[in-house]
Coordinates of C-alpha atoms in Angstrom, one line a residue:
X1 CA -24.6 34.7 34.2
X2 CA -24.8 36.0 30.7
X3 CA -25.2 39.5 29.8
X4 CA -28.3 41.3 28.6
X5 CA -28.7 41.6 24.5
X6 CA -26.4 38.4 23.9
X7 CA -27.3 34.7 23.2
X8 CA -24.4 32.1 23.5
X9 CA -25.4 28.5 21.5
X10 CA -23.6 25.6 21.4
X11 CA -23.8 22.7 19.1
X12 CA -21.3 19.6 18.8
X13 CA -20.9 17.3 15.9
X14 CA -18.8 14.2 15.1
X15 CA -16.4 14.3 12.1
X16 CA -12.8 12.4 12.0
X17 CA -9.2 12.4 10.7
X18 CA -6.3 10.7 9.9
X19 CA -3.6 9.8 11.3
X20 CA -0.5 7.3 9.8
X21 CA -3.3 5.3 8.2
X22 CA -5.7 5.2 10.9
X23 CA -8.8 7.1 11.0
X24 CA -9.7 8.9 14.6
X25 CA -12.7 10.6 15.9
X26 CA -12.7 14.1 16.1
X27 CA -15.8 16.1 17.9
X28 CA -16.3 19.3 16.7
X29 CA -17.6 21.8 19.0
X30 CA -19.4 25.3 17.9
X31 CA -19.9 28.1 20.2
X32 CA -22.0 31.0 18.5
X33 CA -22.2 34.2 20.6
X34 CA -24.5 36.6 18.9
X35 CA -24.5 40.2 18.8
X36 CA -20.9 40.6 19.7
X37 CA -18.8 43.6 18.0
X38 CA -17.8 42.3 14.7
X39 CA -17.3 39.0 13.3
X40 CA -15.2 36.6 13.9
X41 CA -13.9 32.5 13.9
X42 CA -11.7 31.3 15.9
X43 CA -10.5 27.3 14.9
X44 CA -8.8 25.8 18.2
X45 CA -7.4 22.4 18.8
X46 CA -4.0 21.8 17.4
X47 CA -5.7 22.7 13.6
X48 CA -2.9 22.9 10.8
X49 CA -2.5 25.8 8.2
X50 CA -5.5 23.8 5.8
X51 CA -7.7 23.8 9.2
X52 CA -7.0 27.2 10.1
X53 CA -8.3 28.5 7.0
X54 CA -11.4 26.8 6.8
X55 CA -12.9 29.8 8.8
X56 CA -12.6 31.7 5.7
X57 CA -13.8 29.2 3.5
X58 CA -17.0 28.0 5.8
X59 CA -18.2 32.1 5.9
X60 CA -18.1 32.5 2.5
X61 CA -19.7 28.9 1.7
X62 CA -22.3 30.1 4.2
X63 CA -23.2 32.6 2.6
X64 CA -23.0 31.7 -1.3
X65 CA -25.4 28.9 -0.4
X66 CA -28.4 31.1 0.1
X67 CA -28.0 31.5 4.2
X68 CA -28.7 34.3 6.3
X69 CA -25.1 35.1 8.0
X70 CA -25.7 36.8 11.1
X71 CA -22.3 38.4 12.8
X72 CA -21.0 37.4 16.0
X73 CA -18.1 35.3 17.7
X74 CA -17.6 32.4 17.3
X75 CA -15.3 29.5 18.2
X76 CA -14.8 26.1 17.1
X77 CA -12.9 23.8 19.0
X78 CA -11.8 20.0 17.6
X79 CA -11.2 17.6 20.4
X80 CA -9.2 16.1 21.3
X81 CA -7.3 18.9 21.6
X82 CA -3.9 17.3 21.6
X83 CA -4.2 15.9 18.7
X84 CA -3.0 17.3 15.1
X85 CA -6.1 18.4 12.9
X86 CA -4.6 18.4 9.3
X87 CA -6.9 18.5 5.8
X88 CA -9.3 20.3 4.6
X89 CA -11.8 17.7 5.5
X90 CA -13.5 19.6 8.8
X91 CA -14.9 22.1 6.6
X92 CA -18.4 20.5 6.2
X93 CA -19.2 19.6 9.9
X94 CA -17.7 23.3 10.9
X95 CA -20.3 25.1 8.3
X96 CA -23.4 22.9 9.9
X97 CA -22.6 23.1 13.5
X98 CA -22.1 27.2 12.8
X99 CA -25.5 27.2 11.0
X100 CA -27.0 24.7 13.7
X101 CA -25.7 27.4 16.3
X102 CA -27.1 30.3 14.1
X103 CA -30.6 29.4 14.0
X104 CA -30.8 27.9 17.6
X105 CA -31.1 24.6 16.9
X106 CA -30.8 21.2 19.0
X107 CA -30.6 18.1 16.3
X108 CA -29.1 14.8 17.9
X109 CA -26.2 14.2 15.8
X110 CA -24.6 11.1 17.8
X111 CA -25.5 8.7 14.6
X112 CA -23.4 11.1 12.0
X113 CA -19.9 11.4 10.9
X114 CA -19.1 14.2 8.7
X115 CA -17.0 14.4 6.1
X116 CA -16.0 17.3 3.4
X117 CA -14.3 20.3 1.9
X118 CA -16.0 23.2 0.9
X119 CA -15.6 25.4 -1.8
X120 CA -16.5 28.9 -2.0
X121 CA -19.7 28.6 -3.6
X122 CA -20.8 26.2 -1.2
X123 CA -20.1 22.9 -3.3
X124 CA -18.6 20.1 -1.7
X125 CA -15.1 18.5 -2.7
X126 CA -13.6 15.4 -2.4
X127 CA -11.0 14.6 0.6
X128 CA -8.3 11.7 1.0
X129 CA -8.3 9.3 3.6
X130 CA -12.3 8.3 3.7
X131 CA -11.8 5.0 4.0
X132 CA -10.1 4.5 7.7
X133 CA -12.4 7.3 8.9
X134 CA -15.7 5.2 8.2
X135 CA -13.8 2.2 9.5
X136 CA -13.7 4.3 12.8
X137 CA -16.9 6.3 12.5
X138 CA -18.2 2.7 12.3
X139 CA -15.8 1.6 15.4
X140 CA -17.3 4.0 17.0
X141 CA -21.0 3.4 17.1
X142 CA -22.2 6.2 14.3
X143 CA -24.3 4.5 11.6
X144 CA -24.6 7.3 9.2
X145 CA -21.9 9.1 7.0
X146 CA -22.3 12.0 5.2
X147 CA -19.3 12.8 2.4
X148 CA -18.7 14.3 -0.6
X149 CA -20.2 12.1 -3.8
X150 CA -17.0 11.7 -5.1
X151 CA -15.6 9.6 -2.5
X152 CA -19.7 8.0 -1.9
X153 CA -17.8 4.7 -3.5
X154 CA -15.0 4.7 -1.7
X155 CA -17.3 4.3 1.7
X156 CA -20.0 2.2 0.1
X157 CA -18.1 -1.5 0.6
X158 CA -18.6 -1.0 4.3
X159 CA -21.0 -3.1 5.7
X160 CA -23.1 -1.6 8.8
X161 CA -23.2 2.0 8.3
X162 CA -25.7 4.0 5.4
X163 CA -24.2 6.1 3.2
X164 CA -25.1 9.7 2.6
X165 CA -23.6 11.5 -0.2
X166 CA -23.6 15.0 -0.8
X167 CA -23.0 17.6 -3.7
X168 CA -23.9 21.3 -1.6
X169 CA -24.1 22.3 2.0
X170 CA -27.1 23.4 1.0
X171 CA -28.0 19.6 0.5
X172 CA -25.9 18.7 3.5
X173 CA -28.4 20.7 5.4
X174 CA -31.7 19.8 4.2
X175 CA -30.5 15.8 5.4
X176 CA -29.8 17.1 8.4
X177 CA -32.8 18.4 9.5
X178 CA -34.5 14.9 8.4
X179 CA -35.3 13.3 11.5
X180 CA -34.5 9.3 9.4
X181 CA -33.2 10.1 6.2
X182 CA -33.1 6.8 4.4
X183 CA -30.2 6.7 1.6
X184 CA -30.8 5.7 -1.9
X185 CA -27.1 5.6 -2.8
X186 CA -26.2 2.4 -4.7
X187 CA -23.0 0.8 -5.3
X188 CA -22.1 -0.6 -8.5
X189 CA -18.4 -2.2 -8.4
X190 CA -16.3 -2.0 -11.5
X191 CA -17.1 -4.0 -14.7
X192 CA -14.2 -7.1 -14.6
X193 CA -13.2 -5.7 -17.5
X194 CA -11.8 -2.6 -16.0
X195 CA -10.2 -4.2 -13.7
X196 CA -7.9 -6.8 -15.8
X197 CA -4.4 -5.6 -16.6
X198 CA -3.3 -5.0 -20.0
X199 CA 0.0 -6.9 -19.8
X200 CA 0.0 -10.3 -20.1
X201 CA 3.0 -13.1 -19.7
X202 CA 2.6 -14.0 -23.2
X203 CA 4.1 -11.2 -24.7
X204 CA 7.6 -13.0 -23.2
X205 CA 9.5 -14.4 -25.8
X206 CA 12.1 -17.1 -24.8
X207 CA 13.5 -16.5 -20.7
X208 CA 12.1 -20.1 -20.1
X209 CA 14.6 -19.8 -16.7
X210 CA 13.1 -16.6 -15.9
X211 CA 9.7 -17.5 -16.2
X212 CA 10.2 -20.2 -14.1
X213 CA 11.6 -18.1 -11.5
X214 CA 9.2 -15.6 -11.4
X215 CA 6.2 -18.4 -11.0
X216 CA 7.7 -19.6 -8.2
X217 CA 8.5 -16.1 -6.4
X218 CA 4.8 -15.8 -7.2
X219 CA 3.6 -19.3 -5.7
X220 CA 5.6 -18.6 -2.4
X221 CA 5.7 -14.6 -1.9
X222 CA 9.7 -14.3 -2.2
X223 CA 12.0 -12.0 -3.2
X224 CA 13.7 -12.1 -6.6
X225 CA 17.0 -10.0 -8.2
X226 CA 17.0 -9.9 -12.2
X227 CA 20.5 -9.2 -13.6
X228 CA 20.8 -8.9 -17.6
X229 CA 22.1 -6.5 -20.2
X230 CA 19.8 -4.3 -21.5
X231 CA 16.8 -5.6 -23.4
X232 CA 16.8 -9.1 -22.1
X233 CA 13.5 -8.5 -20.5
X234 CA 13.7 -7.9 -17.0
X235 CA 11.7 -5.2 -16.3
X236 CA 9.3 -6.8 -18.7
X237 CA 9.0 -9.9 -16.4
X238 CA 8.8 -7.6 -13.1
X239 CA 5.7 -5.8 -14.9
X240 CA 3.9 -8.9 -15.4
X241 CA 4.3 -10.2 -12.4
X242 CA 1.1 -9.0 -11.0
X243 CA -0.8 -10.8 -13.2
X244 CA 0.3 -13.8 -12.0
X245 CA -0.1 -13.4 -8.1
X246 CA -3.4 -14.5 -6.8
X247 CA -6.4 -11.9 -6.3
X248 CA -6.7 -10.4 -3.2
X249 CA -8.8 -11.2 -0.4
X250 CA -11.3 -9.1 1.6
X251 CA -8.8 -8.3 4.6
X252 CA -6.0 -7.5 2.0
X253 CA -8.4 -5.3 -0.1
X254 CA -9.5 -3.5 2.7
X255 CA -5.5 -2.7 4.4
X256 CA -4.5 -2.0 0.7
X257 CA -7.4 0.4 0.2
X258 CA -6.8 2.6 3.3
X259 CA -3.6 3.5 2.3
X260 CA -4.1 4.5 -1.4
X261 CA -7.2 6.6 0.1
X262 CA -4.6 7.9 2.6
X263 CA -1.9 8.7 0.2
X264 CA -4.6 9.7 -2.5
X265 CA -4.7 6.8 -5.2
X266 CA -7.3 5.8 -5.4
X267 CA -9.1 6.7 -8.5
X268 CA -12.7 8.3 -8.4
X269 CA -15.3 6.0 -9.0
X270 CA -13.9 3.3 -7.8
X271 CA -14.8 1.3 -4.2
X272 CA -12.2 -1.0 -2.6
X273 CA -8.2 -2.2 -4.2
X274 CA -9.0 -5.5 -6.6
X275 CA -5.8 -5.4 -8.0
X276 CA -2.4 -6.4 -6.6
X277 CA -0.2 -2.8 -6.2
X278 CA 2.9 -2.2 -8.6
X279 CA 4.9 0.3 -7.3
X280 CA 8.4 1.3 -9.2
X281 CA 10.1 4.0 -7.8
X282 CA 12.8 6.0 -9.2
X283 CA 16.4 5.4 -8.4
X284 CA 16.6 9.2 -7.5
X285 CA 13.9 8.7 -5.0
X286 CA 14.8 9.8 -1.2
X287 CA 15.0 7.9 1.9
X288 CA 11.6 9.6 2.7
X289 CA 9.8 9.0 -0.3
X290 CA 10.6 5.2 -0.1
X291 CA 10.2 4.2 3.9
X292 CA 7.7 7.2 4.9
X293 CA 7.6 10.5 6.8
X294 CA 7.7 13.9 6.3
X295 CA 7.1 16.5 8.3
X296 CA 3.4 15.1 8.3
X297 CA 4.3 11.1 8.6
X298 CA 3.2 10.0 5.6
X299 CA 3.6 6.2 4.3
X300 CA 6.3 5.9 1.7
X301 CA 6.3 3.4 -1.3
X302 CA 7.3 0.4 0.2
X303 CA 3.5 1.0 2.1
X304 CA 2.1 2.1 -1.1
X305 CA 3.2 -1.4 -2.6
X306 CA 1.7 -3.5 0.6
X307 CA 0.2 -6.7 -0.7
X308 CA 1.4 -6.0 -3.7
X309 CA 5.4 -5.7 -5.7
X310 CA 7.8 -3.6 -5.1
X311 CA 9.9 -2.9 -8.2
X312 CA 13.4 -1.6 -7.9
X313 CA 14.8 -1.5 -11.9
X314 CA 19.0 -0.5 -11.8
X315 CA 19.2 -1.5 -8.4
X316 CA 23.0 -0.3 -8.1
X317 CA 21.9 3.5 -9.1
X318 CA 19.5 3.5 -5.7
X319 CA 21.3 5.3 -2.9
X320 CA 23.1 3.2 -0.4
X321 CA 21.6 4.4 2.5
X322 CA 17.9 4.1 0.5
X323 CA 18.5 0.1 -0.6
X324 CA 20.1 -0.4 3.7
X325 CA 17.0 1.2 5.0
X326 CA 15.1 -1.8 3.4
X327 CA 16.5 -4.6 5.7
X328 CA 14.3 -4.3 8.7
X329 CA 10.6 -3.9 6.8
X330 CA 11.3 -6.6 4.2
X331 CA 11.7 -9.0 8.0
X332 CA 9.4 -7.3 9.5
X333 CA 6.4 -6.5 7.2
X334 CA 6.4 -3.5 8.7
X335 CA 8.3 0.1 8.9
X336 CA 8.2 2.5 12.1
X337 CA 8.9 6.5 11.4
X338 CA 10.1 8.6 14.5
X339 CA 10.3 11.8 14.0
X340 CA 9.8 15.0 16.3
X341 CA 6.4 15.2 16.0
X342 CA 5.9 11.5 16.6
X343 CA 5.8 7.8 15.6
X344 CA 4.2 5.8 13.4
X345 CA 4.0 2.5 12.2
X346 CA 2.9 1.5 8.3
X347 CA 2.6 -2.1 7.1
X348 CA 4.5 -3.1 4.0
X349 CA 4.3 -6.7 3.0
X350 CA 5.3 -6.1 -0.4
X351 CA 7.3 -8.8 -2.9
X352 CA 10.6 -6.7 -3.6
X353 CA 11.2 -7.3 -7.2
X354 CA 14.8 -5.9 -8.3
X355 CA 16.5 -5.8 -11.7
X356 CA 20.3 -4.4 -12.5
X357 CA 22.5 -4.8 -15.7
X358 CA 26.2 -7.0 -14.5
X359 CA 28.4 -3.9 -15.0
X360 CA 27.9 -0.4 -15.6
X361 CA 27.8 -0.5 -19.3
X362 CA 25.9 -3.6 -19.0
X363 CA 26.8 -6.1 -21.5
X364 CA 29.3 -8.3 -20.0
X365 CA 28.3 -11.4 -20.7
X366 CA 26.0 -10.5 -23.7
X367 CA 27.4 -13.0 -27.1
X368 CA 26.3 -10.1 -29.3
X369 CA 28.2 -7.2 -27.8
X370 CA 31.7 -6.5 -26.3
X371 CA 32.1 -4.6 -22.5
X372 CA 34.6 -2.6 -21.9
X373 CA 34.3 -2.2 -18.5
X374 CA 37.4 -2.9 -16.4
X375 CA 37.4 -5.4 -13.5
X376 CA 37.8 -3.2 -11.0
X377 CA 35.1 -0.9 -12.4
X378 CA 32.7 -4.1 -12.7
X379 CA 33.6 -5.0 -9.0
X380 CA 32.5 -1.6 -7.5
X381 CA 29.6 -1.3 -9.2
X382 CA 28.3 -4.7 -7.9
X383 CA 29.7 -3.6 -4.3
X384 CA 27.2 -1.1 -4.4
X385 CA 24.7 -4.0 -2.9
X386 CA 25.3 -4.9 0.5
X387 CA 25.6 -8.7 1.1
X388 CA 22.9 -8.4 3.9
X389 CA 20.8 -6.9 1.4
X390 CA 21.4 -9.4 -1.7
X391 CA 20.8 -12.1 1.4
X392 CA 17.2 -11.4 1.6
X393 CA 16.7 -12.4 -2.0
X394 CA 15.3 -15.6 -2.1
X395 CA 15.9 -15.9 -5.8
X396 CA 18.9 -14.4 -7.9
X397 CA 18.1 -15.0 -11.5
X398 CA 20.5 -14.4 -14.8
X399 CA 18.6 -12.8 -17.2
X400 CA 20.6 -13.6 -20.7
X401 CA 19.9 -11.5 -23.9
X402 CA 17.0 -13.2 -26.3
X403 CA 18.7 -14.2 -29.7
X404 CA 16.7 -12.3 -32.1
X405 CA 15.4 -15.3 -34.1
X406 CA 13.5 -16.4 -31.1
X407 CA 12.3 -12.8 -30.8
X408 CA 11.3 -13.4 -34.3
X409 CA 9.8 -16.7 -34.7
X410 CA 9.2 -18.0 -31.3
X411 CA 5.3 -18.8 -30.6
X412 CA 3.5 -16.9 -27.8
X413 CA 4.6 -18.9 -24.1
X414 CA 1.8 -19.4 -21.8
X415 CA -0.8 -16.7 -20.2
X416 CA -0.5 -15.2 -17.2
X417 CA -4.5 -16.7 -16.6
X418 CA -2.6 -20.2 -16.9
X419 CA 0.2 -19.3 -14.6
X420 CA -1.8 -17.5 -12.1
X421 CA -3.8 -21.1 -11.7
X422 CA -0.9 -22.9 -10.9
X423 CA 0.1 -20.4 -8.5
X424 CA -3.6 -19.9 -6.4
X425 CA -3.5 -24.1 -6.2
X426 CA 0.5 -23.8 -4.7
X427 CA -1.3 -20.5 -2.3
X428 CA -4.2 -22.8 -1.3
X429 CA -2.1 -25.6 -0.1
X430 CA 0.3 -23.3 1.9
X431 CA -2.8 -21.4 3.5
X432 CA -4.2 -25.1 4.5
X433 CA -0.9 -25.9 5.5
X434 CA -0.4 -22.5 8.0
X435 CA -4.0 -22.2 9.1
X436 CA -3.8 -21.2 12.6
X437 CA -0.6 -19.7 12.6
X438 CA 0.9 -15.9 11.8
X439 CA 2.2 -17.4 8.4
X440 CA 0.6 -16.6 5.3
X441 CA 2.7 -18.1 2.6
X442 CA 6.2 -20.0 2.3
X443 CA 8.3 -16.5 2.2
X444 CA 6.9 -15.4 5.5
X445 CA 8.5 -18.4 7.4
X446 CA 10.9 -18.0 10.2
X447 CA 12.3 -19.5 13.1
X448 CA 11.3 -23.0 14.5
X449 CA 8.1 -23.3 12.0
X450 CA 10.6 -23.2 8.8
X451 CA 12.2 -26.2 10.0
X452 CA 8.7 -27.6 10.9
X453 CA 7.2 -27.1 7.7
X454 CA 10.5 -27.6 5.4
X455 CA 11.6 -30.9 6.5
X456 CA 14.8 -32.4 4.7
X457 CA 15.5 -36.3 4.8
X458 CA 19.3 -36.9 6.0
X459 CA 20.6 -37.1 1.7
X460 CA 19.3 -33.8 1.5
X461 CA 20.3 -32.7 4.1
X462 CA 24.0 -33.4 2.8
X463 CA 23.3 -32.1 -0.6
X464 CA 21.8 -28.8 1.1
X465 CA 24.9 -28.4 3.7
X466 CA 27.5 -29.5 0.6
X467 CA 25.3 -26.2 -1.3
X468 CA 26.4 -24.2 1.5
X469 CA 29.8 -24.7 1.7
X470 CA 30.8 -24.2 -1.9
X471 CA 28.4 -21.6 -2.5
X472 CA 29.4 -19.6 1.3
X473 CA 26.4 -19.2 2.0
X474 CA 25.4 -17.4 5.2
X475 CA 22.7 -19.0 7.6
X476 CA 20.1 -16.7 6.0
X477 CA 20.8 -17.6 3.0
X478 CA 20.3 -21.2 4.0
X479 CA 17.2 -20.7 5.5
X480 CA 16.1 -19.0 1.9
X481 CA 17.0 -21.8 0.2
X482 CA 14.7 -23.9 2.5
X483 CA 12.1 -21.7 1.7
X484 CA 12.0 -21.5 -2.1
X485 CA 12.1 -25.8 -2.1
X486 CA 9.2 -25.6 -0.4
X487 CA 7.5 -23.7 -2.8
X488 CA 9.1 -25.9 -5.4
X489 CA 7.5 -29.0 -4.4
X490 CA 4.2 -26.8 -3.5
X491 CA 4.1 -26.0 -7.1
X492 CA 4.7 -29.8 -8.0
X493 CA 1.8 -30.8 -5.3
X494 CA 4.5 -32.6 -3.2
X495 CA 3.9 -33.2 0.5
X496 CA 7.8 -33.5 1.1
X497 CA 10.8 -31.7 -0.4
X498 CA 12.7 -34.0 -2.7
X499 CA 16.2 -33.4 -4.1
X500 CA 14.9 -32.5 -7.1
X501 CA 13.0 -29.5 -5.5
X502 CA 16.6 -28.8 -3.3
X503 CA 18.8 -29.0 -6.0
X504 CA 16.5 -26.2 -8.3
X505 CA 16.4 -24.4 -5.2
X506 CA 20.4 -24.1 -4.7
X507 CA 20.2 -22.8 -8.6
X508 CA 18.8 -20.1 -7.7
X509 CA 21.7 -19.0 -5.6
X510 CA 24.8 -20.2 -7.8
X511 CA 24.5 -16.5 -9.1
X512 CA 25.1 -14.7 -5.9
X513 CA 29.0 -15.6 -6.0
X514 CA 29.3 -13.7 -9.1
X515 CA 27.8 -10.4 -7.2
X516 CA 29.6 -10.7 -4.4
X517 CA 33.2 -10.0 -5.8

């Protein structure tokens, strides 16, 4: 029954958020009850403090945008209901299904998903996360998007739904009343230019070793640890390591770009990731900042740096608890976060790239400079990394100082555009090798498909089990070994590992005696 003098209108609309890195759809329902006492908004379904006060925000959007604003009741519910609204993003689709309710009006909005903040003059601002919540807006059958302009490019590389950006509500409004509005947005990617990195591996003078090592962490995906006294170029070679690694593909691109548009990287104008992430943390940083959470899960770095490096530089000054609670996501390319108000589960497959000086002064070793650092000093300082953790290097690489002559005099090496070459041809042969299978590239093997795919003949198999013995290596680091031969004789277009590929391999690890004492 409804009571005489009032008018109750209803209007629902379909909008979306975020949650881990997922988009999911959110309906937003509008009840408008005119000529009630007063005026008032009432946001319901588990909305957060940046939802609640969107009621504030929408009114006086509303009416800076030229609208009538007729008082009343009114109540806005976001279902599901269980779910945790968070972001500013709902303020958009709340302002049109008000002024939909408002002005009596029926428009079939089952084709949109709307996206945007508003600010108090009735412009619309940017939001984070658009990204996964086209990708679900598309999932789930709606074939247009209205968003703010700013984030137009960040929605434009998806195929199959039409892109609508908006500046106003004002213009927000006028497209919705258009029974087939037809979008004249156009995407123009970035210029190449903008895109190439302005490092290059020809600005490393002498670390022949090193640059070895770090084209064939690059060719197979594997973990490496620098150690060096200061200035022998470590975190020069983990900076440049990007520029090596092969260009990401369309699948990669896309997981990459929904967490920078999560987290809020992504920089304006541009549409999807094209270049590798390079992520290096502080050694001060927390076990949340790193592996994710919060009391709004959040990803953490090692997901920020997912198909891309991870660079850890003085390694021994990270917590110890921080470096342990990378064990499990560097296996599993993945990191779960339980806390109170749930679970979540972000990818990282990330190279972990790590650099640390030999003792806490840092030059022993160094010709051209004496350390002082006592034995037991030296020894507790390297303690500081775990063996499980220094076993899930694949490479440990000494990193001497450059004699300054070299530094001097020494011609330009090769570029990373000739490096990078070497190291798509090594990818392509291990992506021909594992099509069909879960593996993407030699780091990523495990169980019965390493010893599938790294065959040894019986001599190698003695030099590899001699290797073992005299170095004490543990079974993983075995396996590691395996691994980075593979690559070896990948880079050298070798169908079978020979000993020459084992025994450069098993250099690799000669250093990891020296950290472990």
């Amino acid at each position: 029954m409804k009571l005489v003098g009032w008018a109750d209108m209803m209007t629902r609309l379909y909008s979306s958020t975020v949650v881990g890195v997922e988009g999911v759809e959110v309906e937003v329902e509008v009840d408008y009850t005119r000529n009630a006492e007063g005026k008032r908004t009432f946001i319901v379904g588990l909305p957060d403090a940046a939802v609640k006060e969107s009621a504030q925000r929408v009114d006086a959007a509303i009416m800076n945008s030229g609208f009538a604003f007729m008082g009343g009741w009114t109540v806005v519910n976001l279902a599901p209901a269980d779910l945790k609204k968070q972001g500013p993003s709902f303020d958009l689709p709340i302002a049109l299904g008000m002024l939909l309710a408002m002005c009596e009006r029926q428009i079939d909005a089952s084709k949109w998903c709307i996206l945007g903040e508003l600010a108090l003059d009735g412009s619309v601002r940017a939001v984070q996360g658009v990204l996964p919540q086209v990708l679900e807006a598309r999932k789930q059958g709606r074939t247009r998007i209205m968003l703010p302009a700013a984030n137009a490019c960040e929605a434009a590389p998806i195929e199959g739904i039409s892109i609508f950006p908006v500046a106003s509500l004002l213009d927000a409004w006028n497209l919705l009343e258009q029974a087939e509005p037809v979008s004249d947005y156009v995407y123009h990617e970035a210029d190449e230019e903008e895109m190439e990195s302005n490092v290059d591996f020809d600005e490393i003078k002498g670390q022949p070793y090193a640059r070895r090592a770090m084209e064939i962490a690059a060719a197979g995906g594997h973990n490496i640890l620098l150690c060096g006294s200061p200035g022998s170029g470590k975190s020069m070679l983990a900076q440049r390591l990007p520029t090596i690694l092969p260009p990401l593909s369309k699948e990669e691109s896309l997981e990459t770009t929904k967490i920078h548009s999560v987290c809020g990287l992504l920089r304006r104008g541009c549409g999807l990731v094209k270049q590798r992430p390079f992520r290096a943390p502080h050694h001060t940083i927390s076990d949340v900042g790193l592996m994710g959470g919060g009391a709004n899960i959040s990803p953490g770095e090692v997901s920020m740096a997912h198909n891309g490096v991870l660079f850890l530089d003085e390694l021994p000054e990270f917590k110890r608890s921080t470096l342990e609670s990378l064990r499990q996501p560097l296996e599993a390319g993945s990191v779960a976060i339980s806390r109170a108000s749930g679970s979540m589960v972000f990818p990282c497959k990330f190279m972990l790239v790590a650099a640390m000086n030999p003792c806490p002064c840092g030059y022993q070793g160094d010709k051209r400079r004496r350390c002082n650092c006592p034995p037991a000093q030296v020894a507790r300082y390297r303690r500081k990394i775990s063996g499980p953790l220094l076993d899930r290097f694949d490479l440990l690489m000494e990193v001497p100082a450059v004699d300054p002559v070299i530094l001097a005099n020494a011609p330009a090496g090769e570029s990373s555009a000739v490096i990078r070459q070497r190291v798509i041809e090594a990818r392509l042969i291990q992506q021909q090798r594992y099509a069909g299978t879960p593996f993407v590239n030699n780091a990523s093997l495990s169980g019965k498909a390493l010893h599938k795919y790294c065959v040894l003949s019986p001599e190698n198999k003695e030099i590899l089990l001699h290797a073992v013995e005299d170095l004490a290596l543990s079974a993983r680091a075995y396996d590691r070994v395996l691994k980075v031969a593979r690559t070896i004789a990948d880079l050298a277009h070798s169908d079978t590992i020979e000993s020459k590929h084992l025994y450069e391999a098993i250099q690799y690890r000669i250093f990891e005696q020296a950290l472990r004492i």
